[in-house]
């Protein structure tokens, strides 16, 4: 079983690239900046189980302000364990060791391991599985323990965590005295499956399977949906509900409105949905005792249905998902406004990381560029835009358009700070997302999903396989490969959809086969052509649009995998968030090489206009001006400067930014 | 003080018109159909204070299913009392008499008069002013009593109601032991001001003023907002909230998020907002003891601000208000999707009736066609579309576009059945909306807001004034007037904005003055030209559009005050709710005279296309086809038949309908 989290250090970023820069800054700066935040906020010491003033603040229900602290620490440990494998740092190492000691000391005799429900409300354990994140926190501790064990090669963290898993296994399950529950915030499922893969812990596998299969059972506990049942146990009225529940019984928020197999569309909190489906994909992928998962076919169909619904109808051009602020999640089909003043746009960083995780799993089940294209779209756009170049400031929400209420701006930390450590985890294990590799019937295979400058090295049947790629991706399409192996190696290379399948392979391969968006270089080719190059075409700037049903009559500039935006930092005349900026697909687009913080990028320039809405002043909807020209009279043509969306909010300015501009 | 509810029968619809037809069908059919519903559902007998099975159903909180029954009965009585004044009917008369007997018998010794809180939860009186509609029900009983007293010329209903008002006055107010509260659903304020006008009941005036001024006071009761205070008294947690509250403390739902004077935009439940502002306008208008209301200037500014926000940014081209289903009210500025599948559209019938009521009050404060244009827009479109031609079936929600989830269809009744009797009240008192009239310094004035065929008759200083208008409005712009009076009469005639001020007056008036959209015919003109005609221009079909910020790139056909739609009844090829139907403002539009149920109307025909989205199949947002043509390739040109929006859902079909079509 291969995971990015276990495979990543078979890959080395051996030359300059954006990805290498990001990983380096996360290791050198971000990990330490976040450590400082952990210390200053009280998270670092929370496993000492002492009282912290934040516990006095019970103004937020059901998630009190410290409820996720365990997971913040867990994600930081996990991320650092990946980063240490690439670049050792004594301060980070010492902090991990101390945190692990504290976590060990915090475990209760029966195995329970949760700060809030040990210190603050010890009598409320497992009383609100829907909202109170005990299982979510446990999941992140499991992932931390796996990363810790892998790097430190000891059991100091995995040992108490496995004890905790045993306790959880005893509490949840189909037994008469067990809770027939499943986590409000999925996460532990994917962690448990990775634990099973790493250690063979059968409890972990069984529990993950149970959580997935029991989810949304309308009559699971005493004839009721579990969340309704436990609400009744707590003495809560159905009208008492978290702010994320717009109306009573909005269980779709937690993807618990129906069993997964009966879910027709992707709904609710987008991070929860992505973590859950990642686990489902992993469950389908697992062999247990040589037998594949019994319900693979049905769950595969559900994955396909929900993935397609998301990608076709609920995803922004940046890859972002989740239009709705209130539940941090999906709106109805095609409801994809760009900004708060248009009706919303959430596009949480963690959700896009979740899409990458899900896409990575799906690529194992069904090698198809439709997954890896989306994985790359997320990485370079919705994910990469969430951290500044210095690695010190973040966005939680990644809107496509700013507004006076929500400017394009960054924060160093958040009260609910899931996104910054998630970026650490992702960049720390990034090498694992580039390619999938392993043994084939005749030798080895490597499926190359992402292009950059990197090399991967692994063994197959005692034989070394090493493949290096070198490129100026994402700016240029030419990738030079060098294979070093005596084994027979099949290599598959992704051809992005935007390239329309156009490429030049050197040396050429007659009768080249392209399957599901991957060009196959069979071992017959690779054994003779150890050096070859792929030149992917289609790097001309292009205009893209969201689906017409979005009612977004906009154009966005894209180039290769990069989505562009306009910012007032370059377009200083702008004072209204580019809400009235109009462009035309007929305008020529010029490219300029630029550098920022030692990193190369391509700036685009084109012309545009400003929509003049003067004729609408004081007119009610339905007044006449609309009939004559709903775009208003256009002003003088002016030059517009476009930069990659991932660069936004790095260069000062007033926080005005937009991805989709009105279509002329 | 003049109100449509008191003035209406000075007006007679003396010749055929749509308005006369509606009023007639309401009197002949609707009132009886609704009486049948009142009897069958249990509402008719509810004031007998006997147990009804519906009371056992406590599944809905905070508004149990029968909570509004008092108001349904009250509105029916009110409407019937208007209709009886126009056309006597023995069955209706007998029912009113019986209902009044039952209401009298239901009053408690202390004056309390509410079915639910007498029969079902007698210990919960006044415990949830925010949600439980006691004051709302009281308001409708007051309005019923006023209409009853006016028609029957006895005190059988007003007497117990005034007793109830005395009780309410003792419960609510600034005194130490009084509740510093204000109704969750405003309505009683406008009723109390009318009661004061009719009877001089000072309690009524004071209470209305108190409710308006206290509203939204953040520290009104024990330093808290009243609704928060009473929630605490009930032992409710702030997270326990009605389904209409998307998050905790969504007090904007009830327009209680801030004092009215500090409200910057119109928010929340649209009917509540309209009833509240109608009362505010009436309070501003009132003289008490010869003194005008002390805070008139500030409240006038608030009315202006909130009206403009609504009309400029939160109103559909049909006049409909309220985009949001969840709270039956306003969304953010410019959020005006047409249909459920675009993100919502509510446009409740009662809300549009409320806009008419508010506009009518504002015309007394500030005679300006911007109010009467909107009043007419509502009447012929958002309001008139809510009842079928037979007067037997209704819409509660008046979307601009249907969808598979919400087809364009009618119901005979609703569980919460506010809209059908509201239509009765409106059509019953419709004559009062046509014009405003009274004494001027020199004689009399008549401000003509709406054109139709009707005459008004009143006395000024003992002199009879009679004005008749005759027209084919809303189909033709020529109105023939005949004044019959020896008094000096100034007449002002509205020039609708869509006419762009173009008119022909016969006999002509040199140096004619147009003020705020009204053409003034001074007594010097009317005393010589007793017969004159006004021919308002601009009846050519025109294309209108909502404000560009709505992201609705649509065109709607309008002609005079009539907004058109397309229906599958005429356009039988349609199978997708006209979601992909494209029209162009350049296409010629032909007119055809049609008749339905003896009523004339003008059908429009123009050509259109169907947007072809085949290229988008299975493509995620941001795929290439959008760039090439976001409207998709258009199919063959075909003829489209347009009918007035008020005619929709009258002629069978599959319930596919749309007002705004894609703009080519």
JSON list of N, CA and C in Angstrom, two decimals, chain A residues 229-291:
[
{"chain": "A", "resi": 229, "resn": "UNK", "atom": "N", "xyz": [-30.32, 10.52, 18.10]},
{"chain": "A", "resi": 229, "resn": "UNK", "atom": "CA", "xyz": [-30.39, 9.76, 19.35]},
{"chain": "A", "resi": 229, "resn": "UNK", "atom": "C", "xyz": [-29.55, 10.41, 20.44]},
{"chain": "A", "resi": 230, "resn": "UNK", "atom": "N", "xyz": [-28.32, 10.77, 20.09]},
{"chain": "A", "resi": 230, "resn": "UNK", "atom": "CA", "xyz": [-27.46, 11.33, 21.14]},
{"chain": "A", "resi": 230, "resn": "UNK", "atom": "C", "xyz": [-27.94, 12.72, 21.56]},
{"chain": "A", "resi": 231, "resn": "UNK", "atom": "N", "xyz": [-28.56, 13.44, 20.63]},
{"chain": "A", "resi": 231, "resn": "UNK", "atom": "CA", "xyz": [-29.14, 14.74, 20.98]},
{"chain": "A", "resi": 231, "resn": "UNK", "atom": "C", "xyz": [-30.21, 14.56, 22.06]},
{"chain": "A", "resi": 232, "resn": "UNK", "atom": "N", "xyz": [-31.00, 13.53, 21.86]},
{"chain": "A", "resi": 232, "resn": "UNK", "atom": "CA", "xyz": [-32.04, 13.22, 22.84]},
{"chain": "A", "resi": 232, "resn": "UNK", "atom": "C", "xyz": [-31.41, 12.83, 24.19]},
{"chain": "A", "resi": 233, "resn": "UNK", "atom": "N", "xyz": [-30.36, 12.03, 24.12]},
{"chain": "A", "resi": 233, "resn": "UNK", "atom": "CA", "xyz": [-29.67, 11.64, 25.36]},
{"chain": "A", "resi": 233, "resn": "UNK", "atom": "C", "xyz": [-29.17, 12.85, 26.12]},
{"chain": "A", "resi": 234, "resn": "UNK", "atom": "N", "xyz": [-28.70, 13.84, 25.39]},
{"chain": "A", "resi": 234, "resn": "UNK", "atom": "CA", "xyz": [-28.17, 15.04, 26.04]},
{"chain": "A", "resi": 234, "resn": "UNK", "atom": "C", "xyz": [-29.28, 15.92, 26.57]},
{"chain": "A", "resi": 235, "resn": "UNK", "atom": "N", "xyz": [-30.52, 15.61, 26.20]},
{"chain": "A", "resi": 235, "resn": "UNK", "atom": "CA", "xyz": [-31.63, 16.46, 26.61]},
{"chain": "A", "resi": 235, "resn": "UNK", "atom": "C", "xyz": [-31.74, 17.72, 25.75]},
{"chain": "A", "resi": 236, "resn": "UNK", "atom": "N", "xyz": [-31.08, 17.69, 24.60]},
{"chain": "A", "resi": 236, "resn": "UNK", "atom": "CA", "xyz": [-31.18, 18.85, 23.71]},
{"chain": "A", "resi": 236, "resn": "UNK", "atom": "C", "xyz": [-32.40, 18.72, 22.81]},
{"chain": "A", "resi": 237, "resn": "UNK", "atom": "N", "xyz": [-32.98, 19.86, 22.50]},
{"chain": "A", "resi": 237, "resn": "UNK", "atom": "CA", "xyz": [-34.10, 19.96, 21.59]},
{"chain": "A", "resi": 237, "resn": "UNK", "atom": "C", "xyz": [-33.53, 20.05, 20.18]},
{"chain": "A", "resi": 238, "resn": "UNK", "atom": "N", "xyz": [-34.27, 19.53, 19.20]},
{"chain": "A", "resi": 238, "resn": "UNK", "atom": "CA", "xyz": [-33.72, 19.53, 17.83]},
{"chain": "A", "resi": 238, "resn": "UNK", "atom": "C", "xyz": [-33.49, 20.94, 17.32]},
{"chain": "A", "resi": 239, "resn": "UNK", "atom": "N", "xyz": [-34.16, 21.90, 17.93]},
{"chain": "A", "resi": 239, "resn": "UNK", "atom": "CA", "xyz": [-33.96, 23.29, 17.47]},
{"chain": "A", "resi": 239, "resn": "UNK", "atom": "C", "xyz": [-32.68, 23.91, 18.01]},
{"chain": "A", "resi": 240, "resn": "UNK", "atom": "N", "xyz": [-32.10, 23.25, 19.02]},
{"chain": "A", "resi": 240, "resn": "UNK", "atom": "CA", "xyz": [-30.79, 23.71, 19.51]},
{"chain": "A", "resi": 240, "resn": "UNK", "atom": "C", "xyz": [-29.74, 23.11, 18.61]},
{"chain": "A", "resi": 241, "resn": "UNK", "atom": "N", "xyz": [-29.09, 23.94, 17.87]},
{"chain": "A", "resi": 241, "resn": "UNK", "atom": "CA", "xyz": [-28.18, 23.40, 16.87]},
{"chain": "A", "resi": 241, "resn": "UNK", "atom": "C", "xyz": [-27.00, 24.33, 16.63]},
{"chain": "A", "resi": 242, "resn": "UNK", "atom": "N", "xyz": [-25.91, 23.76, 16.18]},
{"chain": "A", "resi": 242, "resn": "UNK", "atom": "CA", "xyz": [-24.72, 24.59, 15.92]},
{"chain": "A", "resi": 242, "resn": "UNK", "atom": "C", "xyz": [-25.01, 25.63, 14.84]},
{"chain": "A", "resi": 243, "resn": "UNK", "atom": "N", "xyz": [-24.22, 26.67, 14.83]},
{"chain": "A", "resi": 243, "resn": "UNK", "atom": "CA", "xyz": [-24.41, 27.72, 13.83]},
{"chain": "A", "resi": 243, "resn": "UNK", "atom": "C", "xyz": [-24.24, 27.21, 12.41]},
{"chain": "A", "resi": 244, "resn": "UNK", "atom": "N", "xyz": [-23.52, 26.13, 12.26]},
{"chain": "A", "resi": 244, "resn": "UNK", "atom": "CA", "xyz": [-23.32, 25.60, 10.90]},
{"chain": "A", "resi": 244, "resn": "UNK", "atom": "C", "xyz": [-24.55, 24.86, 10.38]},
{"chain": "A", "resi": 245, "resn": "UNK", "atom": "N", "xyz": [-25.50, 24.58, 11.26]},
{"chain": "A", "resi": 245, "resn": "UNK", "atom": "CA", "xyz": [-26.74, 23.93, 10.83]},
{"chain": "A", "resi": 245, "resn": "UNK", "atom": "C", "xyz": [-27.76, 25.03, 10.52]},
{"chain": "A", "resi": 246, "resn": "UNK", "atom": "N", "xyz": [-28.00, 25.32, 9.25]},
{"chain": "A", "resi": 246, "resn": "UNK", "atom": "CA", "xyz": [-28.93, 26.40, 8.96]},
{"chain": "A", "resi": 246, "resn": "UNK", "atom": "C", "xyz": [-30.34, 26.12, 9.48]},
{"chain": "A", "resi": 247, "resn": "UNK", "atom": "N", "xyz": [-30.77, 24.89, 9.37]},
{"chain": "A", "resi": 247, "resn": "UNK", "atom": "CA", "xyz": [-32.08, 24.52, 9.94]},
{"chain": "A", "resi": 247, "resn": "UNK", "atom": "C", "xyz": [-31.90, 23.25, 10.75]},
{"chain": "A", "resi": 248, "resn": "UNK", "atom": "N", "xyz": [-32.94, 22.88, 11.46]},
{"chain": "A", "resi": 248, "resn": "UNK", "atom": "CA", "xyz": [-32.90, 21.65, 12.26]},
{"chain": "A", "resi": 248, "resn": "UNK", "atom": "C", "xyz": [-32.55, 20.45, 11.37]},
{"chain": "A", "resi": 249, "resn": "UNK", "atom": "N", "xyz": [-31.85, 19.53, 11.96]},
{"chain": "A", "resi": 249, "resn": "UNK", "atom": "CA", "xyz": [-31.50, 18.27, 11.30]},
{"chain": "A", "resi": 249, "resn": "UNK", "atom": "C", "xyz": [-30.79, 18.47, 9.95]},
{"chain": "A", "resi": 250, "resn": "UNK", "atom": "N", "xyz": [-29.92, 19.46, 9.88]},
{"chain": "A", "resi": 250, "resn": "UNK", "atom": "CA", "xyz": [-29.13, 19.64, 8.66]},
{"chain": "A", "resi": 250, "resn": "UNK", "atom": "C", "xyz": [-27.96, 18.66, 8.67]},
{"chain": "A", "resi": 251, "resn": "UNK", "atom": "N", "xyz": [-28.28, 17.38, 8.76]},
{"chain": "A", "resi": 251, "resn": "UNK", "atom": "CA", "xyz": [-27.21, 16.39, 8.93]},
{"chain": "A", "resi": 251, "resn": "UNK", "atom": "C", "xyz": [-26.36, 16.22, 7.68]},
{"chain": "A", "resi": 252, "resn": "UNK", "atom": "N", "xyz": [-26.81, 16.78, 6.59]},
{"chain": "A", "resi": 252, "resn": "UNK", "atom": "CA", "xyz": [-25.95, 16.80, 5.40]},
{"chain": "A", "resi": 252, "resn": "UNK", "atom": "C", "xyz": [-24.67, 17.59, 5.66]},
{"chain": "A", "resi": 253, "resn": "UNK", "atom": "N", "xyz": [-24.73, 18.49, 6.66]},
{"chain": "A", "resi": 253, "resn": "UNK", "atom": "CA", "xyz": [-23.51, 19.22, 7.03]},
{"chain": "A", "resi": 253, "resn": "UNK", "atom": "C", "xyz": [-22.38, 18.24, 7.33]},
{"chain": "A", "resi": 254, "resn": "UNK", "atom": "N", "xyz": [-22.72, 17.15, 8.02]},
{"chain": "A", "resi": 254, "resn": "UNK", "atom": "CA", "xyz": [-21.74, 16.11, 8.37]},
{"chain": "A", "resi": 254, "resn": "UNK", "atom": "C", "xyz": [-21.77, 14.92, 7.42]},
{"chain": "A", "resi": 255, "resn": "UNK", "atom": "N", "xyz": [-22.37, 15.09, 6.26]},
{"chain": "A", "resi": 255, "resn": "UNK", "atom": "CA", "xyz": [-22.50, 13.96, 5.33]},
{"chain": "A", "resi": 255, "resn": "UNK", "atom": "C", "xyz": [-23.19, 12.77, 6.00]},
{"chain": "A", "resi": 256, "resn": "UNK", "atom": "N", "xyz": [-24.15, 13.05, 6.86]},
{"chain": "A", "resi": 256, "resn": "UNK", "atom": "CA", "xyz": [-24.84, 11.98, 7.58]},
{"chain": "A", "resi": 256, "resn": "UNK", "atom": "C", "xyz": [-26.33, 11.98, 7.28]},
{"chain": "A", "resi": 257, "resn": "UNK", "atom": "N", "xyz": [-26.72, 12.63, 6.19]},
{"chain": "A", "resi": 257, "resn": "UNK", "atom": "CA", "xyz": [-28.14, 12.70, 5.83]},
{"chain": "A", "resi": 257, "resn": "UNK", "atom": "C", "xyz": [-28.62, 11.41, 5.21]},
{"chain": "A", "resi": 258, "resn": "UNK", "atom": "N", "xyz": [-27.68, 10.61, 4.75]},
{"chain": "A", "resi": 258, "resn": "UNK", "atom": "CA", "xyz": [-28.02, 9.32, 4.12]},
{"chain": "A", "resi": 258, "resn": "UNK", "atom": "C", "xyz": [-26.76, 8.47, 4.16]},
{"chain": "A", "resi": 259, "resn": "UNK", "atom": "N", "xyz": [-26.90, 7.16, 4.09]},
{"chain": "A", "resi": 259, "resn": "UNK", "atom": "CA", "xyz": [-25.70, 6.33, 3.96]},
{"chain": "A", "resi": 259, "resn": "UNK", "atom": "C", "xyz": [-24.91, 6.76, 2.72]},
{"chain": "A", "resi": 260, "resn": "UNK", "atom": "N", "xyz": [-23.62, 6.64, 2.78]},
{"chain": "A", "resi": 260, "resn": "UNK", "atom": "CA", "xyz": [-22.77, 7.11, 1.68]},
{"chain": "A", "resi": 260, "resn": "UNK", "atom": "C", "xyz": [-23.23, 6.53, 0.35]},
{"chain": "A", "resi": 261, "resn": "UNK", "atom": "N", "xyz": [-23.62, 5.26, 0.37]},
{"chain": "A", "resi": 261, "resn": "UNK", "atom": "CA", "xyz": [-24.02, 4.62, -0.89]},
{"chain": "A", "resi": 261, "resn": "UNK", "atom": "C", "xyz": [-25.27, 5.25, -1.49]},
{"chain": "A", "resi": 262, "resn": "UNK", "atom": "N", "xyz": [-26.02, 5.97, -0.66]},
{"chain": "A", "resi": 262, "resn": "UNK", "atom": "CA", "xyz": [-27.24, 6.59, -1.17]},
{"chain": "A", "resi": 262, "resn": "UNK", "atom": "C", "xyz": [-27.09, 8.09, -1.39]},
{"chain": "A", "resi": 263, "resn": "UNK", "atom": "N", "xyz": [-25.91, 8.61, -1.17]},
{"chain": "A", "resi": 263, "resn": "UNK", "atom": "CA", "xyz": [-25.72, 10.04, -1.38]},
{"chain": "A", "resi": 263, "resn": "UNK", "atom": "C", "xyz": [-25.57, 10.32, -2.87]},
{"chain": "A", "resi": 264, "resn": "UNK", "atom": "N", "xyz": [-26.42, 11.20, -3.36]},
{"chain": "A", "resi": 264, "resn": "UNK", "atom": "CA", "xyz": [-26.44, 11.48, -4.80]},
{"chain": "A", "resi": 264, "resn": "UNK", "atom": "C", "xyz": [-25.54, 12.64, -5.19]},
{"chain": "A", "resi": 265, "resn": "UNK", "atom": "N", "xyz": [-25.27, 13.53, -4.23]},
{"chain": "A", "resi": 265, "resn": "UNK", "atom": "CA", "xyz": [-24.45, 14.70, -4.53]},
{"chain": "A", "resi": 265, "resn": "UNK", "atom": "C", "xyz": [-23.57, 14.99, -3.33]},
{"chain": "A", "resi": 266, "resn": "UNK", "atom": "N", "xyz": [-22.51, 15.72, -3.56]},
{"chain": "A", "resi": 266, "resn": "UNK", "atom": "CA", "xyz": [-21.58, 16.03, -2.49]},
{"chain": "A", "resi": 266, "resn": "UNK", "atom": "C", "xyz": [-22.13, 17.23, -1.73]},
{"chain": "A", "resi": 267, "resn": "UNK", "atom": "N", "xyz": [-22.28, 17.08, -0.43]},
{"chain": "A", "resi": 267, "resn": "UNK", "atom": "CA", "xyz": [-22.98, 18.09, 0.37]},
{"chain": "A", "resi": 267, "resn": "UNK", "atom": "C", "xyz": [-22.21, 18.41, 1.63]},
{"chain": "A", "resi": 268, "resn": "UNK", "atom": "N", "xyz": [-22.53, 19.57, 2.18]},
{"chain": "A", "resi": 268, "resn": "UNK", "atom": "CA", "xyz": [-22.08, 19.92, 3.52]},
{"chain": "A", "resi": 268, "resn": "UNK", "atom": "C", "xyz": [-20.67, 20.46, 3.58]},
{"chain": "A", "resi": 269, "resn": "UNK", "atom": "N", "xyz": [-20.10, 20.33, 4.74]},
{"chain": "A", "resi": 269, "resn": "UNK", "atom": "CA", "xyz": [-18.77, 20.85, 5.06]},
{"chain": "A", "resi": 269, "resn": "UNK", "atom": "C", "xyz": [-17.75, 20.19, 4.13]},
{"chain": "A", "resi": 270, "resn": "UNK", "atom": "N", "xyz": [-17.03, 21.00, 3.40]},
{"chain": "A", "resi": 270, "resn": "UNK", "atom": "CA", "xyz": [-16.23, 20.45, 2.31]},
{"chain": "A", "resi": 270, "resn": "UNK", "atom": "C", "xyz": [-15.01, 19.68, 2.80]},
{"chain": "A", "resi": 271, "resn": "UNK", "atom": "N", "xyz": [-14.41, 20.10, 3.90]},
{"chain": "A", "resi": 271, "resn": "UNK", "atom": "CA", "xyz": [-13.25, 19.35, 4.40]},
{"chain": "A", "resi": 271, "resn": "UNK", "atom": "C", "xyz": [-13.71, 17.97, 4.89]},
{"chain": "A", "resi": 272, "resn": "UNK", "atom": "N", "xyz": [-14.82, 17.97, 5.62]},
{"chain": "A", "resi": 272, "resn": "UNK", "atom": "CA", "xyz": [-15.35, 16.69, 6.10]},
{"chain": "A", "resi": 272, "resn": "UNK", "atom": "C", "xyz": [-15.62, 15.75, 4.92]},
{"chain": "A", "resi": 273, "resn": "UNK", "atom": "N", "xyz": [-16.23, 16.31, 3.88]},
{"chain": "A", "resi": 273, "resn": "UNK", "atom": "CA", "xyz": [-16.56, 15.48, 2.72]},
{"chain": "A", "resi": 273, "resn": "UNK", "atom": "C", "xyz": [-15.29, 14.90, 2.09]},
{"chain": "A", "resi": 274, "resn": "UNK", "atom": "N", "xyz": [-14.27, 15.72, 1.96]},
{"chain": "A", "resi": 274, "resn": "UNK", "atom": "CA", "xyz": [-13.04, 15.24, 1.29]},
{"chain": "A", "resi": 274, "resn": "UNK", "atom": "C", "xyz": [-12.32, 14.20, 2.13]},
{"chain": "A", "resi": 275, "resn": "UNK", "atom": "N", "xyz": [-12.23, 14.41, 3.44]},
{"chain": "A", "resi": 275, "resn": "UNK", "atom": "CA", "xyz": [-11.57, 13.43, 4.29]},
{"chain": "A", "resi": 275, "resn": "UNK", "atom": "C", "xyz": [-12.34, 12.11, 4.27]},
{"chain": "A", "resi": 276, "resn": "UNK", "atom": "N", "xyz": [-13.65, 12.23, 4.30]},
{"chain": "A", "resi": 276, "resn": "UNK", "atom": "CA", "xyz": [-14.47, 11.02, 4.29]},
{"chain": "A", "resi": 276, "resn": "UNK", "atom": "C", "xyz": [-14.26, 10.23, 3.00]},
{"chain": "A", "resi": 277, "resn": "UNK", "atom": "N", "xyz": [-14.34, 10.93, 1.87]},
{"chain": "A", "resi": 277, "resn": "UNK", "atom": "CA", "xyz": [-14.22, 10.21, 0.60]},
{"chain": "A", "resi": 277, "resn": "UNK", "atom": "C", "xyz": [-12.81, 9.68, 0.38]},
{"chain": "A", "resi": 278, "resn": "UNK", "atom": "N", "xyz": [-11.82, 10.36, 0.92]},
{"chain": "A", "resi": 278, "resn": "UNK", "atom": "CA", "xyz": [-10.46, 9.84, 0.85]},
{"chain": "A", "resi": 278, "resn": "UNK", "atom": "C", "xyz": [-10.40, 8.49, 1.57]},
{"chain": "A", "resi": 279, "resn": "UNK", "atom": "N", "xyz": [-11.04, 8.42, 2.71]},
{"chain": "A", "resi": 279, "resn": "UNK", "atom": "CA", "xyz": [-11.08, 7.15, 3.44]},
{"chain": "A", "resi": 279, "resn": "UNK", "atom": "C", "xyz": [-11.85, 6.09, 2.67]},
{"chain": "A", "resi": 280, "resn": "UNK", "atom": "N", "xyz": [-12.96, 6.50, 2.07]},
{"chain": "A", "resi": 280, "resn": "UNK", "atom": "CA", "xyz": [-13.74, 5.53, 1.29]},
{"chain": "A", "resi": 280, "resn": "UNK", "atom": "C", "xyz": [-12.89, 4.96, 0.15]},
{"chain": "A", "resi": 281, "resn": "UNK", "atom": "N", "xyz": [-12.19, 5.85, -0.54]},
{"chain": "A", "resi": 281, "resn": "UNK", "atom": "CA", "xyz": [-11.33, 5.39, -1.64]},
{"chain": "A", "resi": 281, "resn": "UNK", "atom": "C", "xyz": [-10.25, 4.44, -1.12]},
{"chain": "A", "resi": 282, "resn": "UNK", "atom": "N", "xyz": [-9.74, 4.74, 0.05]},
{"chain": "A", "resi": 282, "resn": "UNK", "atom": "CA", "xyz": [-8.69, 3.89, 0.60]},
{"chain": "A", "resi": 282, "resn": "UNK", "atom": "C", "xyz": [-9.25, 2.53, 1.02]},
{"chain": "A", "resi": 283, "resn": "UNK", "atom": "N", "xyz": [-10.45, 2.56, 1.57]},
{"chain": "A", "resi": 283, "resn": "UNK", "atom": "CA", "xyz": [-11.09, 1.29, 1.97]},
{"chain": "A", "resi": 283, "resn": "UNK", "atom": "C", "xyz": [-11.30, 0.40, 0.74]},
{"chain": "A", "resi": 284, "resn": "UNK", "atom": "N", "xyz": [-11.75, 1.02, -0.32]},
{"chain": "A", "resi": 284, "resn": "UNK", "atom": "CA", "xyz": [-11.97, 0.26, -1.56]},
{"chain": "A", "resi": 284, "resn": "UNK", "atom": "C", "xyz": [-10.65, -0.34, -2.05]},
{"chain": "A", "resi": 285, "resn": "UNK", "atom": "N", "xyz": [-9.59, 0.40, -1.87]},
{"chain": "A", "resi": 285, "resn": "UNK", "atom": "CA", "xyz": [-8.28, 0.01, -2.38]},
{"chain": "A", "resi": 285, "resn": "UNK", "atom": "C", "xyz": [-7.66, -1.14, -1.58]},
{"chain": "A", "resi": 286, "resn": "UNK", "atom": "N", "xyz": [-8.06, -1.26, -0.32]},
{"chain": "A", "resi": 286, "resn": "UNK", "atom": "CA", "xyz": [-7.41, -2.23, 0.57]},
{"chain": "A", "resi": 286, "resn": "UNK", "atom": "C", "xyz": [-7.73, -3.68, 0.25]},
{"chain": "A", "resi": 287, "resn": "UNK", "atom": "N", "xyz": [-6.69, -4.49, 0.32]},
{"chain": "A", "resi": 287, "resn": "UNK", "atom": "CA", "xyz": [-6.88, -5.94, 0.42]},
{"chain": "A", "resi": 287, "resn": "UNK", "atom": "C", "xyz": [-6.70, -6.30, 1.89]},
{"chain": "A", "resi": 288, "resn": "UNK", "atom": "N", "xyz": [-7.57, -7.12, 2.38]},
{"chain": "A", "resi": 288, "resn": "UNK", "atom": "CA", "xyz": [-7.39, -7.61, 3.75]},
{"chain": "A", "resi": 288, "resn": "UNK", "atom": "C", "xyz": [-7.37, -9.13, 3.67]},
{"chain": "A", "resi": 289, "resn": "UNK", "atom": "N", "xyz": [-6.27, -9.67, 4.08]},
{"chain": "A", "resi": 289, "resn": "UNK", "atom": "CA", "xyz": [-6.11, -11.12, 4.00]},
{"chain": "A", "resi": 289, "resn": "UNK", "atom": "C", "xyz": [-6.26, -11.60, 2.56]},
{"chain": "A", "resi": 290, "resn": "UNK", "atom": "N", "xyz": [-5.76, -10.77, 1.62]},
{"chain": "A", "resi": 290, "resn": "UNK", "atom": "CA", "xyz": [-5.80, -11.18, 0.22]},
{"chain": "A", "resi": 290, "resn": "UNK", "atom": "C", "xyz": [-7.16, -11.00, -0.42]},
{"chain": "A", "resi": 291, "resn": "UNK", "atom": "N", "xyz": [-8.13, -10.52, 0.37]},
{"chain": "A", "resi": 291, "resn": "UNK", "atom": "CA", "xyz": [-9.47, -10.33, -0.21]},
{"chain": "A", "resi": 291, "resn": "UNK", "atom": "C", "xyz": [-9.77, -8.85, -0.33]}
]
